[in-house]
mmCIF file of C-alpha atoms in Angstrom:
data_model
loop_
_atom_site.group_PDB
_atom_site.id
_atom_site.type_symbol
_atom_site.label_atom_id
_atom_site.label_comp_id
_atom_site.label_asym_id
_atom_site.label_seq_id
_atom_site.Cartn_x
_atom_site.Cartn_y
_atom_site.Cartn_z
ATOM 1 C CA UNK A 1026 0.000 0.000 0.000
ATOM 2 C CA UNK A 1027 0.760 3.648 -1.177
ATOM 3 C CA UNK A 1028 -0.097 6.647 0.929
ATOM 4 C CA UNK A 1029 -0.236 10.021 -0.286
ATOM 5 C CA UNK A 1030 -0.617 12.882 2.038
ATOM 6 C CA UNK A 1031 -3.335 15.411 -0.013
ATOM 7 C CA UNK A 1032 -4.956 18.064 2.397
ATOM 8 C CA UNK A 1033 -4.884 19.086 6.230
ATOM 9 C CA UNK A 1034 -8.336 20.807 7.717
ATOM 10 C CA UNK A 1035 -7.800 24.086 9.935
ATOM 11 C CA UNK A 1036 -11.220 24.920 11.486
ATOM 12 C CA UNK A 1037 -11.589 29.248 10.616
ATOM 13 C CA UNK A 1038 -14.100 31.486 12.153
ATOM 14 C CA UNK A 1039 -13.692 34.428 8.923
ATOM 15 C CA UNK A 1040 -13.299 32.596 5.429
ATOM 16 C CA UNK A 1041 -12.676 36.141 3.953
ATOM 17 C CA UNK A 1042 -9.878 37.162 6.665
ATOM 18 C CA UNK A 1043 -8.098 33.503 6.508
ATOM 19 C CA UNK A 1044 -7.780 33.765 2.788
ATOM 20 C CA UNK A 1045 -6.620 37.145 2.817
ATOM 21 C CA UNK A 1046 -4.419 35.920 5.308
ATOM 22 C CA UNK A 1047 -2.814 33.031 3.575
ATOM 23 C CA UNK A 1048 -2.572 34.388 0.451
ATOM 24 C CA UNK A 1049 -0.382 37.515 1.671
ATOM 25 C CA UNK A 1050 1.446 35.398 4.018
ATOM 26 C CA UNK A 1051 2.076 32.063 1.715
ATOM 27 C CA UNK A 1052 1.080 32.867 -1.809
ATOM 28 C CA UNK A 1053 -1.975 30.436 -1.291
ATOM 29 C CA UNK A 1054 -4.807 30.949 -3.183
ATOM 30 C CA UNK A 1055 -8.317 29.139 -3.426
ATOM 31 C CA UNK A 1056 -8.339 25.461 -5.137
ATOM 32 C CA UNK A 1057 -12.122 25.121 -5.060
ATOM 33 C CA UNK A 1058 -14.795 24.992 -2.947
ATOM 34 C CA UNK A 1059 -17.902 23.166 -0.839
ATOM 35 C CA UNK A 1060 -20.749 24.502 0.645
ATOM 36 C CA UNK A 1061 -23.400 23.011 2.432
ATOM 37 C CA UNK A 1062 -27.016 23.463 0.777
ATOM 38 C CA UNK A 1063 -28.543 24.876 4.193
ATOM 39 C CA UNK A 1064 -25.239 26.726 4.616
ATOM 40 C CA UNK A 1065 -24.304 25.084 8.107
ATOM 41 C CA UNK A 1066 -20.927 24.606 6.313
ATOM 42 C CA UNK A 1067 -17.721 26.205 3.852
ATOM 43 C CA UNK A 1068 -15.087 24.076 2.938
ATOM 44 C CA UNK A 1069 -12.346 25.856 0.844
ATOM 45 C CA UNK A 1070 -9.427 24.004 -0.516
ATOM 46 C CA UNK A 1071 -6.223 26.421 -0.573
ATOM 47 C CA UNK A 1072 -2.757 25.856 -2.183
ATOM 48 C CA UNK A 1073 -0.261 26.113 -4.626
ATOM 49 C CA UNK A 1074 1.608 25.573 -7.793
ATOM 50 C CA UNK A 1075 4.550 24.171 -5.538
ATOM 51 C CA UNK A 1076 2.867 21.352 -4.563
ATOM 52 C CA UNK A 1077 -0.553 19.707 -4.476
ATOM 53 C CA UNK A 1078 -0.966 19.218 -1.061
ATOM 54 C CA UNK A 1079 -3.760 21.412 0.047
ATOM 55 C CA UNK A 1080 -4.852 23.377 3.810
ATOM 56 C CA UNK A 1081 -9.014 22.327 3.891
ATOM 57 C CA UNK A 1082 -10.129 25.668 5.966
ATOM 58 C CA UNK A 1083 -13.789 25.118 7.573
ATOM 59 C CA UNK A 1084 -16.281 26.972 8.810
ATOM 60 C CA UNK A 1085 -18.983 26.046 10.743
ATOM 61 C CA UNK A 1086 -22.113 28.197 10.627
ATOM 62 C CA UNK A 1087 -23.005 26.581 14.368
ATOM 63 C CA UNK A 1088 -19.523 27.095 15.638
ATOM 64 C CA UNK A 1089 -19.214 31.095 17.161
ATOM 65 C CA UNK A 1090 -17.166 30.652 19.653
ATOM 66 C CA UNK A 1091 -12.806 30.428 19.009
ATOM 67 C CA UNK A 1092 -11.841 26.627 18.144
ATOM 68 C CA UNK A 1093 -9.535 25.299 20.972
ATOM 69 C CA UNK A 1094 -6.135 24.559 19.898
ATOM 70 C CA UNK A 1095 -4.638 23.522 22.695
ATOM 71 C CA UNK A 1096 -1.046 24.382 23.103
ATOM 72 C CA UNK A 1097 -0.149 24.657 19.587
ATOM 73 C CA UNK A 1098 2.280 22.187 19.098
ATOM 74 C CA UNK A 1099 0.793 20.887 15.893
ATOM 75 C CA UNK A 1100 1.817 23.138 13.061
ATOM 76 C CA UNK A 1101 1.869 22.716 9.180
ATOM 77 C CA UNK A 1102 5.584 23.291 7.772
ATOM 78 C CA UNK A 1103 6.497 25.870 4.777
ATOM 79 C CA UNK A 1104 9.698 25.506 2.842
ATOM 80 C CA UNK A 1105 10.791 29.020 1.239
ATOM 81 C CA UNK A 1106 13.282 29.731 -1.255
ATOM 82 C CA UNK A 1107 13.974 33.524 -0.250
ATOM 83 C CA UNK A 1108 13.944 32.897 3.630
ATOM 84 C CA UNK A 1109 14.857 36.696 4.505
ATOM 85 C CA UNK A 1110 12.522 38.145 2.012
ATOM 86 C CA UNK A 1111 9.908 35.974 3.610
ATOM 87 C CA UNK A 1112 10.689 36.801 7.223
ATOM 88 C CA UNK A 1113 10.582 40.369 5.994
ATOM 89 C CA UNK A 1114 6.878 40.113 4.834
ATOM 90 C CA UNK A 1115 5.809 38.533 7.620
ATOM 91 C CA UNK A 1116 7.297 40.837 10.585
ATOM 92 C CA UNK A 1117 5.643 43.751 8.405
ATOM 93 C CA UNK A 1118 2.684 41.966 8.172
ATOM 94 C CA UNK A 1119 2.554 41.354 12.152
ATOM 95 C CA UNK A 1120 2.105 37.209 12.374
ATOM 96 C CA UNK A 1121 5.342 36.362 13.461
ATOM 97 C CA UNK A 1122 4.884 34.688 16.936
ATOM 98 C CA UNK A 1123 7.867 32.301 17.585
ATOM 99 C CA UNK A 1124 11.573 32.717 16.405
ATOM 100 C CA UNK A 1125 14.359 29.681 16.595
ATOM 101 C CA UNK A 1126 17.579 31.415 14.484
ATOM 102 C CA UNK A 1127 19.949 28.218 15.988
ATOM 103 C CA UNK A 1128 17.617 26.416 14.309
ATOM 104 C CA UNK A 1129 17.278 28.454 11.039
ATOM 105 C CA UNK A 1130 13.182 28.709 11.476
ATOM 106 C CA UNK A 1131 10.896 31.078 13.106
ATOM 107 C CA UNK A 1132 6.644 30.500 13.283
ATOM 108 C CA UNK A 1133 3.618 32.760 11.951
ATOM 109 C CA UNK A 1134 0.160 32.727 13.290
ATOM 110 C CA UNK A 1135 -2.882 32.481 11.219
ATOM 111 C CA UNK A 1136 -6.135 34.673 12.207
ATOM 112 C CA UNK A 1137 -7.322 31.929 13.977
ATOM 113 C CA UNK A 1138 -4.297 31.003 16.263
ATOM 114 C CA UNK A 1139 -2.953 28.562 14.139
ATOM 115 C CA UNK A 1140 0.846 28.265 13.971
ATOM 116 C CA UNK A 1141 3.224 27.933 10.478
ATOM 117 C CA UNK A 1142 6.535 26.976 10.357
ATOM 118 C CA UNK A 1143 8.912 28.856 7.926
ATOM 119 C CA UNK A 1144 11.993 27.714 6.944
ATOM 120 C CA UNK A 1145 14.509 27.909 4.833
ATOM 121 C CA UNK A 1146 15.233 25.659 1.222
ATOM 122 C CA UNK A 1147 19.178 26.378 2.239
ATOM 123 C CA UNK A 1148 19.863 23.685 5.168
#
């Protein structure tokens, strides 16, 4: 057996905000999309030309209240060919939230408390 690894779901409370979000922080734009008949549910698929892995981003109608994430110590990985241009986008943009320079990475956080690792294609 063959496994492929296609999409990861982040639960959003603002589709508008997290795609504005992602595609100014990431270059990620929208793949397609689902949405429930009675509208209880959006399901946008989000990626890019790099790859076709995609983030799933939800959102729950019934859901008002902010999605528990624990201590976010999941996190979804970004490899970037222009680290310092990157990290220069996203400390102007305001989403940096964790920095590890022994280690050559540093974190963003989504709208929704989500963390991203950055780091760089040089190892």
């Amino acid at each position: 057996m063959n496994f492929k690894m296609i999409h990861e779901n982040y639960n959003i409370a603002d589709i508008d905000k997290s795609l504005e979000f992602y595609n100014k922080a990431l270059g990620l734009t929208e793949k397609r999309r689902k949405t429930a008949s009675d509208g209880s549910y959006v399901i946008v698929y989000i990626g890019n030309e790099q790859s076709d892995f995609e983030l799933e981003l939800t959102w729950l109608k019934d859901h008002p209240q902010k999605y528990n994430l624990g201590e976010c110590e999941f996190h979804l990985a970004f490899r970037v060919d222009d680290f310092d241009a990157a990290y220069k986008l996203h400390k102007e943009i305001g989403c940096v939230c964790y920095e590890n320079p022994s280690m050559g990475i540093y974190f963003i956080i989504d709208p929704d408390g989500y963390w991203l690792e950055v780091c760089s294609t040089r190892k």
